[in-house]
Amino acid sequence: AYDISLGLVGSEMCIRDRSKGVYCLGALLRHNPPAQEQFLALDGVPTLQLLLWEIVEASLELDTTDHDPAASPYPCESLTKPDVQLLIKILSIVVDLTDNTAELTRPTHPSMMRALQAEADVWLGMGLRALACAGSKRAGSNGAIEKGLDTVDTLAGLLASSAQQGTLRKFVGINEDPAAVPEETPEIVAARVARSFAVAARVVRQTVSVLQAQMDDPGSGLCNEYTEELLEAARGLLEKVDPSSSS
């Protein structure tokens, strides 16, 4: 038997403690379908999204006069290394639950997977923001790039499966009434997914450039086997999100 109620009350307190609590929440939900059901009942998925938005809100509101949208779709001027690490840590809960779907013993609950698939484009967008900033001079590190690549890889797969299964939720504007927004046609959904993958290609291509620059500069201290492995992983991910890049 699971002592779910007490565990989830604790997890809510952990979430409010942000970085210290995200790990305990992930451990609570992993391989624990009953806890996942109650997490959904407590509006846990919107809570995770709120945490993500709180982290990036400052960068969205910042006067980004130095940001070049042609170079990267996401501004990183106000994000710090701990911010990027926390973004990836929160998204790792989604990644973990997605990966556990195929487990034979206590896989992720179907209701949880439907909830995650419904918001797949949101998760991927946040993962791309984390990866983009992981490669920035202010907030970046190769360790964060490695985790960002793994995160984007899984979340891109989640979005693709969501689109195929028709579980992606309709787009609703900030001030719109969801009930008043008509259901999206398959063509509109396909266009949304295509836009997400186009942004993914830009961000991953940017990451390839960052890693290639490190390999091309022996004096950077980053021209090593680890960076080379990351570069190969980034190129492999680019081929997944943009198959035309391999031609």
PDB file of C-alpha atoms in Angstrom:
ATOM      1  CA  ALA A   1       0.000   0.000   0.000  1.00  0.00           C
ATOM      2  CA  TYR A   2       1.068   3.575  -0.673  1.00  0.00           C
ATOM      3  CA  ASP A   3       0.819   6.395   1.814  1.00  0.00           C
ATOM      4  CA  ILE A   4       0.010   8.755  -1.039  1.00  0.00           C
ATOM      5  CA  SER A   5      -1.817  11.575   0.699  1.00  0.00           C
ATOM      6  CA  LEU A   6       0.960  12.309   3.151  1.00  0.00           C
ATOM      7  CA  GLY A   7       3.532  11.948   0.400  1.00  0.00           C
ATOM      8  CA  LEU A   8       1.798  14.394  -1.904  1.00  0.00           C
ATOM      9  CA  VAL A   9       1.234  16.934   0.841  1.00  0.00           C
ATOM     10  CA  GLY A  10       4.970  16.769   1.394  1.00  0.00           C
ATOM     11  CA  SER A  11       5.629  17.085  -2.310  1.00  0.00           C
ATOM     12  CA  GLU A  12       3.563  20.268  -2.534  1.00  0.00           C
ATOM     13  CA  MET A  13       5.718  21.750   0.205  1.00  0.00           C
ATOM     14  CA  CYS A  14       8.785  20.540  -1.658  1.00  0.00           C
ATOM     15  CA  ILE A  15       7.656  22.172  -4.888  1.00  0.00           C
ATOM     16  CA  ARG A  16       7.341  25.492  -3.125  1.00  0.00           C
ATOM     17  CA  ASP A  17      10.938  25.053  -2.000  1.00  0.00           C
ATOM     18  CA  ARG A  18      11.821  24.821  -5.712  1.00  0.00           C
ATOM     19  CA  SER A  19      15.237  23.324  -6.349  1.00  0.00           C
ATOM     20  CA  LYS A  20      15.426  21.411  -3.066  1.00  0.00           C
ATOM     21  CA  GLY A  21      12.068  19.777  -3.641  1.00  0.00           C
ATOM     22  CA  VAL A  22      11.966  18.919  -7.320  1.00  0.00           C
ATOM     23  CA  TYR A  23      14.104  15.837  -6.802  1.00  0.00           C
ATOM     24  CA  CYS A  24      11.870  14.473  -4.031  1.00  0.00           C
ATOM     25  CA  LEU A  25       8.793  15.024  -6.195  1.00  0.00           C
ATOM     26  CA  GLY A  26      10.354  13.104  -9.065  1.00  0.00           C
ATOM     27  CA  ALA A  27      11.293  10.271  -6.720  1.00  0.00           C
ATOM     28  CA  LEU A  28       7.747  10.175  -5.350  1.00  0.00           C
ATOM     29  CA  LEU A  29       6.112   9.952  -8.773  1.00  0.00           C
ATOM     30  CA  ARG A  30       8.579   7.550 -10.378  1.00  0.00           C
ATOM     31  CA  HIS A  31       7.132   4.027 -10.717  1.00  0.00           C
ATOM     32  CA  ASN A  32       4.198   5.053  -8.514  1.00  0.00           C
ATOM     33  CA  PRO A  33       0.966   5.121 -10.579  1.00  0.00           C
ATOM     34  CA  PRO A  34      -1.341   5.736  -7.571  1.00  0.00           C
ATOM     35  CA  ALA A  35       0.702   8.784  -6.580  1.00  0.00           C
ATOM     36  CA  GLN A  36       0.598   9.980 -10.180  1.00  0.00           C
ATOM     37  CA  GLU A  37      -3.206   9.794 -10.161  1.00  0.00           C
ATOM     38  CA  GLN A  38      -3.440  11.879  -7.028  1.00  0.00           C
ATOM     39  CA  PHE A  39      -0.872  14.311  -8.356  1.00  0.00           C
ATOM     40  CA  LEU A  40      -3.169  14.881 -11.327  1.00  0.00           C
ATOM     41  CA  ALA A  41      -6.146  15.361  -9.001  1.00  0.00           C
ATOM     42  CA  LEU A  42      -4.167  18.064  -7.183  1.00  0.00           C
ATOM     43  CA  ASP A  43      -3.515  19.918 -10.482  1.00  0.00           C
ATOM     44  CA  GLY A  44       0.135  18.949 -10.302  1.00  0.00           C
ATOM     45  CA  VAL A  45       0.801  19.337 -14.037  1.00  0.00           C
ATOM     46  CA  PRO A  46      -0.283  23.022 -14.119  1.00  0.00           C
ATOM     47  CA  THR A  47       1.827  23.546 -10.994  1.00  0.00           C
ATOM     48  CA  LEU A  48       4.914  22.255 -12.778  1.00  0.00           C
ATOM     49  CA  GLN A  49       4.189  24.550 -15.713  1.00  0.00           C
ATOM     50  CA  LEU A  50       3.742  27.497 -13.366  1.00  0.00           C
ATOM     51  CA  LEU A  51       7.149  26.817 -11.843  1.00  0.00           C
ATOM     52  CA  LEU A  52       8.714  26.736 -15.293  1.00  0.00           C
ATOM     53  CA  TRP A  53       7.057  30.009 -16.289  1.00  0.00           C
ATOM     54  CA  GLU A  54       8.136  31.689 -13.059  1.00  0.00           C
ATOM     55  CA  ILE A  55      11.756  30.895 -13.909  1.00  0.00           C
ATOM     56  CA  VAL A  56      11.624  32.306 -17.437  1.00  0.00           C
ATOM     57  CA  GLU A  57       9.214  35.172 -16.732  1.00  0.00           C
ATOM     58  CA  ALA A  58      11.986  37.636 -15.982  1.00  0.00           C
ATOM     59  CA  SER A  59      13.691  36.940 -19.292  1.00  0.00           C
ATOM     60  CA  LEU A  60      10.394  37.455 -21.128  1.00  0.00           C
ATOM     61  CA  GLU A  61       9.777  40.805 -19.446  1.00  0.00           C
ATOM     62  CA  LEU A  62      13.371  42.006 -19.689  1.00  0.00           C
ATOM     63  CA  ASP A  63      14.241  44.686 -22.231  1.00  0.00           C
ATOM     64  CA  THR A  64      16.173  42.412 -24.566  1.00  0.00           C
ATOM     65  CA  THR A  65      17.789  45.082 -26.720  1.00  0.00           C
ATOM     66  CA  ASP A  66      20.940  42.956 -26.930  1.00  0.00           C
ATOM     67  CA  HIS A  67      19.081  39.807 -27.908  1.00  0.00           C
ATOM     68  CA  ASP A  68      19.413  38.735 -31.535  1.00  0.00           C
ATOM     69  CA  PRO A  69      16.321  36.657 -32.444  1.00  0.00           C
ATOM     70  CA  ALA A  70      18.021  35.587 -35.655  1.00  0.00           C
ATOM     71  CA  ALA A  71      20.711  33.839 -33.614  1.00  0.00           C
ATOM     72  CA  SER A  72      18.420  32.255 -31.028  1.00  0.00           C
ATOM     73  CA  PRO A  73      14.633  32.235 -30.554  1.00  0.00           C
ATOM     74  CA  TYR A  74      15.044  32.573 -26.788  1.00  0.00           C
ATOM     75  CA  PRO A  75      16.590  35.401 -24.760  1.00  0.00           C
ATOM     76  CA  CYS A  76      18.924  34.224 -22.004  1.00  0.00           C
ATOM     77  CA  GLU A  77      20.147  37.563 -20.691  1.00  0.00           C
ATOM     78  CA  SER A  78      18.463  37.299 -17.303  1.00  0.00           C
ATOM     79  CA  LEU A  79      18.817  33.556 -16.685  1.00  0.00           C
ATOM     80  CA  THR A  80      21.614  32.231 -14.473  1.00  0.00           C
ATOM     81  CA  LYS A  81      23.214  28.795 -14.364  1.00  0.00           C
ATOM     82  CA  PRO A  82      21.006  27.766 -11.396  1.00  0.00           C
ATOM     83  CA  ASP A  83      17.942  28.899 -13.388  1.00  0.00           C
ATOM     84  CA  VAL A  84      18.884  26.682 -16.328  1.00  0.00           C
ATOM     85  CA  GLN A  85      19.685  23.776 -14.020  1.00  0.00           C
ATOM     86  CA  LEU A  86      16.299  24.137 -12.317  1.00  0.00           C
ATOM     87  CA  LEU A  87      14.479  24.247 -15.656  1.00  0.00           C
ATOM     88  CA  ILE A  88      16.132  20.987 -16.663  1.00  0.00           C
ATOM     89  CA  LYS A  89      15.514  19.433 -13.253  1.00  0.00           C
ATOM     90  CA  ILE A  90      11.777  20.154 -13.417  1.00  0.00           C
ATOM     91  CA  LEU A  91      11.558  18.893 -16.987  1.00  0.00           C
ATOM     92  CA  SER A  92      13.413  15.742 -15.940  1.00  0.00           C
ATOM     93  CA  ILE A  93      10.236  14.728 -14.090  1.00  0.00           C
ATOM     94  CA  VAL A  94       8.345  14.808 -17.393  1.00  0.00           C
ATOM     95  CA  VAL A  95      11.217  13.014 -19.137  1.00  0.00           C
ATOM     96  CA  ASP A  96      11.332  10.320 -16.447  1.00  0.00           C
ATOM     97  CA  LEU A  97       7.605   9.678 -16.585  1.00  0.00           C
ATOM     98  CA  THR A  98       7.705   9.555 -20.380  1.00  0.00           C
ATOM     99  CA  ASP A  99      10.599   7.085 -20.402  1.00  0.00           C
ATOM    100  CA  ASN A 100       8.880   4.905 -17.789  1.00  0.00           C
ATOM    101  CA  THR A 101       5.861   4.355 -20.031  1.00  0.00           C
ATOM    102  CA  ALA A 102       7.541   1.334 -21.560  1.00  0.00           C
ATOM    103  CA  GLU A 103       8.452  -0.225 -18.212  1.00  0.00           C
ATOM    104  CA  LEU A 104       6.955  -3.682 -17.615  1.00  0.00           C
ATOM    105  CA  THR A 105       6.703  -3.157 -13.854  1.00  0.00           C
ATOM    106  CA  ARG A 106       4.640  -0.208 -12.594  1.00  0.00           C
ATOM    107  CA  PRO A 107       4.789   1.902 -15.771  1.00  0.00           C
ATOM    108  CA  THR A 108       3.583   5.502 -15.833  1.00  0.00           C
ATOM    109  CA  HIS A 109      -0.188   5.670 -15.378  1.00  0.00           C
ATOM    110  CA  PRO A 110      -2.097   6.174 -18.661  1.00  0.00           C
ATOM    111  CA  SER A 111      -3.898   9.214 -17.225  1.00  0.00           C
ATOM    112  CA  MET A 112      -0.560  10.816 -16.404  1.00  0.00           C
ATOM    113  CA  MET A 113       0.738  10.121 -19.896  1.00  0.00           C
ATOM    114  CA  ARG A 114      -2.362  11.653 -21.475  1.00  0.00           C
ATOM    115  CA  ALA A 115      -1.899  14.753 -19.325  1.00  0.00           C
ATOM    116  CA  LEU A 116       1.755  15.051 -20.331  1.00  0.00           C
ATOM    117  CA  GLN A 117       1.003  14.445 -24.008  1.00  0.00           C
ATOM    118  CA  ALA A 118      -1.695  17.112 -23.973  1.00  0.00           C
ATOM    119  CA  GLU A 119       0.954  19.692 -23.056  1.00  0.00           C
ATOM    120  CA  ALA A 120       3.785  18.204 -25.136  1.00  0.00           C
ATOM    121  CA  ASP A 121       4.468  21.393 -27.096  1.00  0.00           C
ATOM    122  CA  VAL A 122       4.769  23.356 -23.849  1.00  0.00           C
ATOM    123  CA  TRP A 123       7.280  20.899 -22.384  1.00  0.00           C
ATOM    124  CA  LEU A 124       9.325  20.907 -25.586  1.00  0.00           C
ATOM    125  CA  GLY A 125       9.314  24.706 -25.736  1.00  0.00           C
ATOM    126  CA  MET A 126      10.669  24.880 -22.194  1.00  0.00           C
ATOM    127  CA  GLY A 127      13.244  22.217 -22.950  1.00  0.00           C
ATOM    128  CA  LEU A 128      14.426  24.169 -25.976  1.00  0.00           C
ATOM    129  CA  ARG A 129      14.705  27.315 -23.906  1.00  0.00           C
ATOM    130  CA  ALA A 130      16.833  25.433 -21.375  1.00  0.00           C
ATOM    131  CA  LEU A 131      19.059  24.003 -24.114  1.00  0.00           C
ATOM    132  CA  ALA A 132      19.459  27.376 -25.807  1.00  0.00           C
ATOM    133  CA  CYS A 133      20.520  29.002 -22.555  1.00  0.00           C
ATOM    134  CA  ALA A 134      22.739  26.043 -21.637  1.00  0.00           C
ATOM    135  CA  GLY A 135      24.872  27.102 -24.573  1.00  0.00           C
ATOM    136  CA  SER A 136      24.985  30.777 -23.629  1.00  0.00           C
ATOM    137  CA  LYS A 137      28.026  32.484 -22.136  1.00  0.00           C
ATOM    138  CA  ARG A 138      26.138  33.765 -19.085  1.00  0.00           C
ATOM    139  CA  ALA A 139      24.167  30.699 -18.018  1.00  0.00           C
ATOM    140  CA  GLY A 140      25.755  27.862 -19.933  1.00  0.00           C
ATOM    141  CA  SER A 141      27.896  24.842 -19.229  1.00  0.00           C
ATOM    142  CA  ASN A 142      28.614  21.663 -21.121  1.00  0.00           C
ATOM    143  CA  GLY A 143      27.045  19.634 -18.334  1.00  0.00           C
ATOM    144  CA  ALA A 144      23.806  21.559 -18.839  1.00  0.00           C
ATOM    145  CA  ILE A 145      24.099  21.097 -22.606  1.00  0.00           C
ATOM    146  CA  GLU A 146      24.331  17.321 -22.132  1.00  0.00           C
ATOM    147  CA  LYS A 147      21.209  17.239 -19.967  1.00  0.00           C
ATOM    148  CA  GLY A 148      19.461  19.688 -22.291  1.00  0.00           C
ATOM    149  CA  LEU A 149      20.110  17.492 -25.323  1.00  0.00           C
ATOM    150  CA  ASP A 150      18.708  14.428 -23.544  1.00  0.00           C
ATOM    151  CA  THR A 151      15.689  16.440 -22.388  1.00  0.00           C
ATOM    152  CA  VAL A 152      14.890  17.810 -25.843  1.00  0.00           C
ATOM    153  CA  ASP A 153      15.342  14.374 -27.408  1.00  0.00           C
ATOM    154  CA  THR A 154      12.696  12.815 -25.156  1.00  0.00           C
ATOM    155  CA  LEU A 155      10.298  15.769 -25.298  1.00  0.00           C
ATOM    156  CA  ALA A 156      10.465  15.943 -29.093  1.00  0.00           C
ATOM    157  CA  GLY A 157       9.483  12.279 -29.140  1.00  0.00           C
ATOM    158  CA  LEU A 158       6.635  13.018 -26.736  1.00  0.00           C
ATOM    159  CA  LEU A 159       5.313  15.748 -29.041  1.00  0.00           C
ATOM    160  CA  ALA A 160       5.559  13.483 -32.096  1.00  0.00           C
ATOM    161  CA  SER A 161       3.614  10.692 -30.351  1.00  0.00           C
ATOM    162  CA  SER A 162       1.047  13.180 -29.057  1.00  0.00           C
ATOM    163  CA  ALA A 163       0.433  14.470 -32.562  1.00  0.00           C
ATOM    164  CA  GLN A 164       0.130  10.950 -33.952  1.00  0.00           C
ATOM    165  CA  GLN A 165      -2.334   9.872 -31.250  1.00  0.00           C
ATOM    166  CA  GLY A 166      -4.367  13.083 -31.377  1.00  0.00           C
ATOM    167  CA  THR A 167      -3.823  13.869 -27.701  1.00  0.00           C
ATOM    168  CA  LEU A 168      -2.307  17.349 -28.084  1.00  0.00           C
ATOM    169  CA  ARG A 169      -4.592  19.917 -26.487  1.00  0.00           C
ATOM    170  CA  LYS A 170      -5.937  22.803 -28.543  1.00  0.00           C
ATOM    171  CA  PHE A 171      -4.144  26.124 -28.305  1.00  0.00           C
ATOM    172  CA  VAL A 172      -5.881  28.601 -26.003  1.00  0.00           C
ATOM    173  CA  GLY A 173      -4.689  32.194 -25.635  1.00  0.00           C
ATOM    174  CA  ILE A 174      -3.951  33.689 -22.231  1.00  0.00           C
ATOM    175  CA  ASN A 175      -7.246  35.596 -21.969  1.00  0.00           C
ATOM    176  CA  GLU A 176      -9.387  33.216 -24.007  1.00  0.00           C
ATOM    177  CA  ASP A 177     -12.194  31.024 -22.704  1.00  0.00           C
ATOM    178  CA  PRO A 178     -11.231  27.424 -23.544  1.00  0.00           C
ATOM    179  CA  ALA A 179     -14.880  26.522 -24.093  1.00  0.00           C
ATOM    180  CA  ALA A 180     -15.189  29.263 -26.724  1.00  0.00           C
ATOM    181  CA  VAL A 181     -12.132  28.156 -28.692  1.00  0.00           C
ATOM    182  CA  PRO A 182     -13.065  25.709 -31.477  1.00  0.00           C
ATOM    183  CA  GLU A 183     -11.347  22.361 -31.774  1.00  0.00           C
ATOM    184  CA  GLU A 184      -8.347  22.359 -34.082  1.00  0.00           C
ATOM    185  CA  THR A 185      -8.341  20.524 -37.373  1.00  0.00           C
ATOM    186  CA  PRO A 186      -5.610  17.932 -38.035  1.00  0.00           C
ATOM    187  CA  GLU A 187      -4.029  20.415 -40.437  1.00  0.00           C
ATOM    188  CA  ILE A 188      -3.778  23.090 -37.742  1.00  0.00           C
ATOM    189  CA  VAL A 189      -2.297  20.617 -35.261  1.00  0.00           C
ATOM    190  CA  ALA A 190       0.226  19.488 -37.871  1.00  0.00           C
ATOM    191  CA  ALA A 191       1.233  23.100 -38.487  1.00  0.00           C
ATOM    192  CA  ARG A 192       1.734  23.677 -34.756  1.00  0.00           C
ATOM    193  CA  VAL A 193       3.905  20.611 -34.467  1.00  0.00           C
ATOM    194  CA  ALA A 194       5.903  21.637 -37.537  1.00  0.00           C
ATOM    195  CA  ARG A 195       6.558  25.072 -35.986  1.00  0.00           C
ATOM    196  CA  SER A 196       7.769  23.443 -32.775  1.00  0.00           C
ATOM    197  CA  PHE A 197      10.169  21.218 -34.684  1.00  0.00           C
ATOM    198  CA  ALA A 198      11.384  24.184 -36.734  1.00  0.00           C
ATOM    199  CA  VAL A 199      12.298  25.994 -33.515  1.00  0.00           C
ATOM    200  CA  ALA A 200      13.901  22.803 -32.223  1.00  0.00           C
ATOM    201  CA  ALA A 201      16.069  22.632 -35.337  1.00  0.00           C
ATOM    202  CA  ARG A 202      17.210  26.233 -34.797  1.00  0.00           C
ATOM    203  CA  VAL A 203      18.121  25.650 -31.160  1.00  0.00           C
ATOM    204  CA  VAL A 204      19.906  22.351 -31.757  1.00  0.00           C
ATOM    205  CA  ARG A 205      21.763  23.828 -34.736  1.00  0.00           C
ATOM    206  CA  GLN A 206      22.839  26.684 -32.466  1.00  0.00           C
ATOM    207  CA  THR A 207      24.071  24.124 -29.928  1.00  0.00           C
ATOM    208  CA  VAL A 208      26.071  22.363 -32.632  1.00  0.00           C
ATOM    209  CA  SER A 209      27.707  25.693 -33.476  1.00  0.00           C
ATOM    210  CA  VAL A 210      28.582  26.383 -29.829  1.00  0.00           C
ATOM    211  CA  LEU A 211      30.175  22.956 -29.407  1.00  0.00           C
ATOM    212  CA  GLN A 212      31.987  23.171 -32.749  1.00  0.00           C
ATOM    213  CA  ALA A 213      33.458  26.536 -31.716  1.00  0.00           C
ATOM    214  CA  GLN A 214      34.781  24.916 -28.542  1.00  0.00           C
ATOM    215  CA  MET A 215      36.408  22.142 -30.574  1.00  0.00           C
ATOM    216  CA  ASP A 216      37.933  24.686 -32.937  1.00  0.00           C
ATOM    217  CA  ASP A 217      39.548  26.636 -30.077  1.00  0.00           C
ATOM    218  CA  PRO A 218      42.290  24.623 -28.336  1.00  0.00           C
ATOM    219  CA  GLY A 219      42.850  27.499 -25.945  1.00  0.00           C
ATOM    220  CA  SER A 220      39.327  27.347 -24.562  1.00  0.00           C
ATOM    221  CA  GLY A 221      40.085  24.338 -22.384  1.00  0.00           C
ATOM    222  CA  LEU A 222      36.953  22.699 -23.800  1.00  0.00           C
ATOM    223  CA  CYS A 223      38.490  21.061 -26.844  1.00  0.00           C
ATOM    224  CA  ASN A 224      38.351  17.543 -25.453  1.00  0.00           C
ATOM    225  CA  GLU A 225      36.729  14.117 -25.849  1.00  0.00           C
ATOM    226  CA  TYR A 226      33.697  15.078 -23.769  1.00  0.00           C
ATOM    227  CA  THR A 227      32.907  18.066 -25.987  1.00  0.00           C
ATOM    228  CA  GLU A 228      33.412  15.914 -29.077  1.00  0.00           C
ATOM    229  CA  GLU A 229      30.881  13.382 -27.725  1.00  0.00           C
ATOM    230  CA  LEU A 230      28.405  16.180 -27.039  1.00  0.00           C
ATOM    231  CA  LEU A 231      28.931  17.511 -30.562  1.00  0.00           C
ATOM    232  CA  GLU A 232      28.125  14.110 -32.050  1.00  0.00           C
ATOM    233  CA  ALA A 233      25.036  13.833 -29.837  1.00  0.00           C
ATOM    234  CA  ALA A 234      23.874  17.290 -30.923  1.00  0.00           C
ATOM    235  CA  ARG A 235      24.353  16.425 -34.589  1.00  0.00           C
ATOM    236  CA  GLY A 236      22.387  13.214 -34.091  1.00  0.00           C
ATOM    237  CA  LEU A 237      19.547  15.112 -32.430  1.00  0.00           C
ATOM    238  CA  LEU A 238      19.552  17.669 -35.249  1.00  0.00           C
ATOM    239  CA  GLU A 239      18.985  14.871 -37.747  1.00  0.00           C
ATOM    240  CA  LYS A 240      16.003  13.700 -35.670  1.00  0.00           C
ATOM    241  CA  VAL A 241      14.276  17.074 -35.415  1.00  0.00           C
ATOM    242  CA  ASP A 242      15.259  18.136 -38.942  1.00  0.00           C
ATOM    243  CA  PRO A 243      15.857  15.118 -41.207  1.00  0.00           C
ATOM    244  CA  SER A 244      16.718  17.455 -44.088  1.00  0.00           C
ATOM    245  CA  SER A 245      19.885  18.504 -42.234  1.00  0.00           C
ATOM    246  CA  SER A 246      21.512  15.167 -43.054  1.00  0.00           C
ATOM    247  CA  SER A 247      21.040  15.578 -46.813  1.00  0.00           C
TER     248      SER A 247
END
